[in-house]
C-alpha positions as a printed NumPy array, in Angstrom:
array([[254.365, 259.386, -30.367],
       [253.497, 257.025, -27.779],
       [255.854, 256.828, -24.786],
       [256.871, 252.839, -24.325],
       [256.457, 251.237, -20.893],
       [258.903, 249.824, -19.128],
       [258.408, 246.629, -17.394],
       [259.651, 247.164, -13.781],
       [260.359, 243.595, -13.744],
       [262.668, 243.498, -16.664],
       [266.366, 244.525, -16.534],
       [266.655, 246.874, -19.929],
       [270.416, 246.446, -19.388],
       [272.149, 244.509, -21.943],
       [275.004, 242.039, -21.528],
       [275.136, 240.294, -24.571],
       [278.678, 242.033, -26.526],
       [280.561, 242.661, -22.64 ],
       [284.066, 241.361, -22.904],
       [286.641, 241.115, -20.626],
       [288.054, 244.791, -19.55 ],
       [292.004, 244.303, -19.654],
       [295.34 , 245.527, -20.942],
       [295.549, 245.057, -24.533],
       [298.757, 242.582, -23.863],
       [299.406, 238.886, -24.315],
       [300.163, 236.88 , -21.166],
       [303.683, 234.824, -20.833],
       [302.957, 231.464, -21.08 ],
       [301.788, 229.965, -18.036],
       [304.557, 227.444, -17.405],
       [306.951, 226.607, -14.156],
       [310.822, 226.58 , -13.508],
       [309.888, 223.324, -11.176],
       [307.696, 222.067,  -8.747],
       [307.269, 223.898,  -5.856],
       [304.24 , 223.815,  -3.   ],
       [304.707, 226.855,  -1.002],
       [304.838, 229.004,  -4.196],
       [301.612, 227.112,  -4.696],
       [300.804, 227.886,  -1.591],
       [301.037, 231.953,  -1.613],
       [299.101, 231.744,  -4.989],
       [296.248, 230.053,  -3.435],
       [296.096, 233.137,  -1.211],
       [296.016, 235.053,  -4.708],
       [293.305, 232.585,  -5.815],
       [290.718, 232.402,  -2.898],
       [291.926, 234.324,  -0.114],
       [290.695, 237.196,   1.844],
       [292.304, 239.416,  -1.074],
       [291.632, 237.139,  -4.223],
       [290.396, 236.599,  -7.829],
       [287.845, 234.81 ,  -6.232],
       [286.881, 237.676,  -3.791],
       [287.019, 240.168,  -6.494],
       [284.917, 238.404,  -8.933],
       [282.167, 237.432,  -6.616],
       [282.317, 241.025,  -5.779],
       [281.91 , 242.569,  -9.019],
       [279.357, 240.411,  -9.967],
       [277.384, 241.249,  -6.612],
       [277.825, 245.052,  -7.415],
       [277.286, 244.666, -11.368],
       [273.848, 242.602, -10.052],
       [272.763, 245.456,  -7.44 ],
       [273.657, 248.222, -10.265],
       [272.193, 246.915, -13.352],
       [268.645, 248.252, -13.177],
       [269.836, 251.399, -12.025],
       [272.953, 252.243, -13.807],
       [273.311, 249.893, -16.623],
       [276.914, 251.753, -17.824],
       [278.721, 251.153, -14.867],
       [276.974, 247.124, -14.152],
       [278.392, 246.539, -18.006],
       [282.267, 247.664, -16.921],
       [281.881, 245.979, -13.452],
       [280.909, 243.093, -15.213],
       [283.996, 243.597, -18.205],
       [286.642, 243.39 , -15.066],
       [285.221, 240.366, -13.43 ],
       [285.38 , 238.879, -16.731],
       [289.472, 239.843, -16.805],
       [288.957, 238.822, -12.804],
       [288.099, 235.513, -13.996],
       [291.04 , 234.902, -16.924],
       [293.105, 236.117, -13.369],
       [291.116, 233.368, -12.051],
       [291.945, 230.31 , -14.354],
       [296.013, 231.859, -14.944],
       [296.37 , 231.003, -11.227],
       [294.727, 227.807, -11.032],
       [297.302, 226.227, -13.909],
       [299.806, 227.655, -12.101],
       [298.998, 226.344,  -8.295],
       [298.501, 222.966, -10.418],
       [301.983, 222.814, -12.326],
       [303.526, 223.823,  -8.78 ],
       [301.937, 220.833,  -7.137],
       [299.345, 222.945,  -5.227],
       [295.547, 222.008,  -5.046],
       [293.116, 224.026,  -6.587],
       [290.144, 223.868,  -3.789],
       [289.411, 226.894,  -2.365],
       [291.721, 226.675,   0.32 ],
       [294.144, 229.306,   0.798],
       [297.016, 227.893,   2.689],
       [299.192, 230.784,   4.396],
       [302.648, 229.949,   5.357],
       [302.082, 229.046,   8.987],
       [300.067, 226.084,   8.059],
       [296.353, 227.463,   8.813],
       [294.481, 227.159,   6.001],
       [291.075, 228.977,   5.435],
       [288.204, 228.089,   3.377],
       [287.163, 231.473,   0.65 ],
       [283.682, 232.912,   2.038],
       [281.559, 235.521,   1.422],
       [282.489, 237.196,   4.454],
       [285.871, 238.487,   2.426],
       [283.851, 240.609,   0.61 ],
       [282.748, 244.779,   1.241],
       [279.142, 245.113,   0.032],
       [278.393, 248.324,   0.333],
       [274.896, 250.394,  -0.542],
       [275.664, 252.818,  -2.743],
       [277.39 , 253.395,  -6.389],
       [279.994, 255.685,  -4.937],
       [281.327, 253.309,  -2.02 ],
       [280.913, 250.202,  -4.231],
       [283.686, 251.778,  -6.71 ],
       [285.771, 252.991,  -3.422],
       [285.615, 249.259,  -1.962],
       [286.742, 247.791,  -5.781],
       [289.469, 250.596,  -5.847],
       [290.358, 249.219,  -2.514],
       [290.214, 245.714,  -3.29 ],
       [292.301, 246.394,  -6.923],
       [295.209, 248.122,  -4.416],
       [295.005, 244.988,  -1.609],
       [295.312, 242.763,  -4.648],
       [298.673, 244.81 ,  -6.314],
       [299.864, 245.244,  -3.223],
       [299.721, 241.094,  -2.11 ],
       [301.025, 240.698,  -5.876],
       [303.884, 242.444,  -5.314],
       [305.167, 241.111,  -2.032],
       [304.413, 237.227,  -3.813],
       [306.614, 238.175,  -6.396],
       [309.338, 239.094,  -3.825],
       [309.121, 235.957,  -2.055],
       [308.662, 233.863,  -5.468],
       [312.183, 232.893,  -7.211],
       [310.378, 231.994, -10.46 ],
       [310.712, 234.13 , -13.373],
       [307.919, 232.125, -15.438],
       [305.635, 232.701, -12.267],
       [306.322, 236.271, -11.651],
       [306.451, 237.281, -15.054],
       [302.433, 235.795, -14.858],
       [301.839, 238.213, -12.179],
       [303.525, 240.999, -13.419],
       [301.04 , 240.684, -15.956],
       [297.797, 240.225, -13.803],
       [299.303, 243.448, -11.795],
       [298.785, 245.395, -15.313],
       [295.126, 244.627, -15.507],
       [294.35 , 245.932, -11.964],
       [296.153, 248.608, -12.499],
       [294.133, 249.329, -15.253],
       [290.873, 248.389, -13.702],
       [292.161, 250.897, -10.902],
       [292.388, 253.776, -13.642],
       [288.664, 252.942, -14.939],
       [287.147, 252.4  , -11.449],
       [288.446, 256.165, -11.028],
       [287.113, 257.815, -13.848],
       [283.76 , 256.405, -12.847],
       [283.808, 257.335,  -9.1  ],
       [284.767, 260.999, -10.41 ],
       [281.425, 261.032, -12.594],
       [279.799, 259.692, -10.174],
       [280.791, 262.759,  -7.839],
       [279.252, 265.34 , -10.178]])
């Protein structure tokens, strides 16, 4: 039998049936108790901050890019949670709207700066191994500013939003660890 070729120039690594990787759970609806713009305000921070959907997507999608000649299994999950990064994405965006917020890009912090999202949020690093430790990283950051927005938010129909967003990372935390430890042996 002949051996096929492969085209060094063509990515064998197929995309086409990759869904979003999340929590087999519906989300609350995405609804408001009432207006409110610094509510808005700390989920803008959750939208395109320095620890954001925005940051995470752009960095799975960078890391799915770099990995998907090389190690087309873990490019197709990488590429699974930015899709659930981006549903994260979109479920903050109607939310910062119904508060009164402005969906631009802009995270405004509670001092009044505000800071445009760029690149520069993001940990590129060169290797499989340290990509997965930076999106571990990243998935904790995220939880972590979840949690302490949800302590300073007095809106169950908000919180109960990101309660459910903090399910997905956690999950995304779980597979990002299985494939760091098979990446180890």
């Amino acid at each position: 039998m002949m051996e096929e070729k492969r085209n060094p120039l063509c990515n064998t690594c197929s995309f086409t049936d990759i869904r979003p990787i999340m929590m087999d759970l519906p989300y609350p609806p995405i609804q408001v108790r009432e207006r409110n713009p610094a509510y808005a305000n700390l989920l803008s921070m959750d939208y395109c901050g320095s620890v954001s959907e925005l940051s995470a997507i752009t960095q799975y999608i960078n890391n799915e890019n770099r990995l998907s000649g090389k190690n087309c299994s873990i490019a197709r999950t990488l590429l699974g949670i930015a899709m659930a990064e981006m549903i994260h994405l979109q479920k903050l965006g109607e939310l910062i709207a119904l508060l009164g917020g402005t969906v631009d890009f802009v995270a405004r912090q509670q001092n009044g700066r505000q800071k445009l999202w760029t690149p520069e949020y993001l940990t590129i690093p060169e290797n499989v191994r340290n990509m997965l430790q930076a999106d571990i990283k990243a998935e904790h950051g995220a939880i972590n500013q979840y949690r302490m927005h949800m302590n300073m938010i007095k809106d169950h129909d908000v919180n109960a939003v990101l309660a459910r967003i903090i399910k997905d990372e956690e999950y995304h935390i779980m597979l990002l660890q299985a494939l760091l430890k098979e990446c180890v042996k």
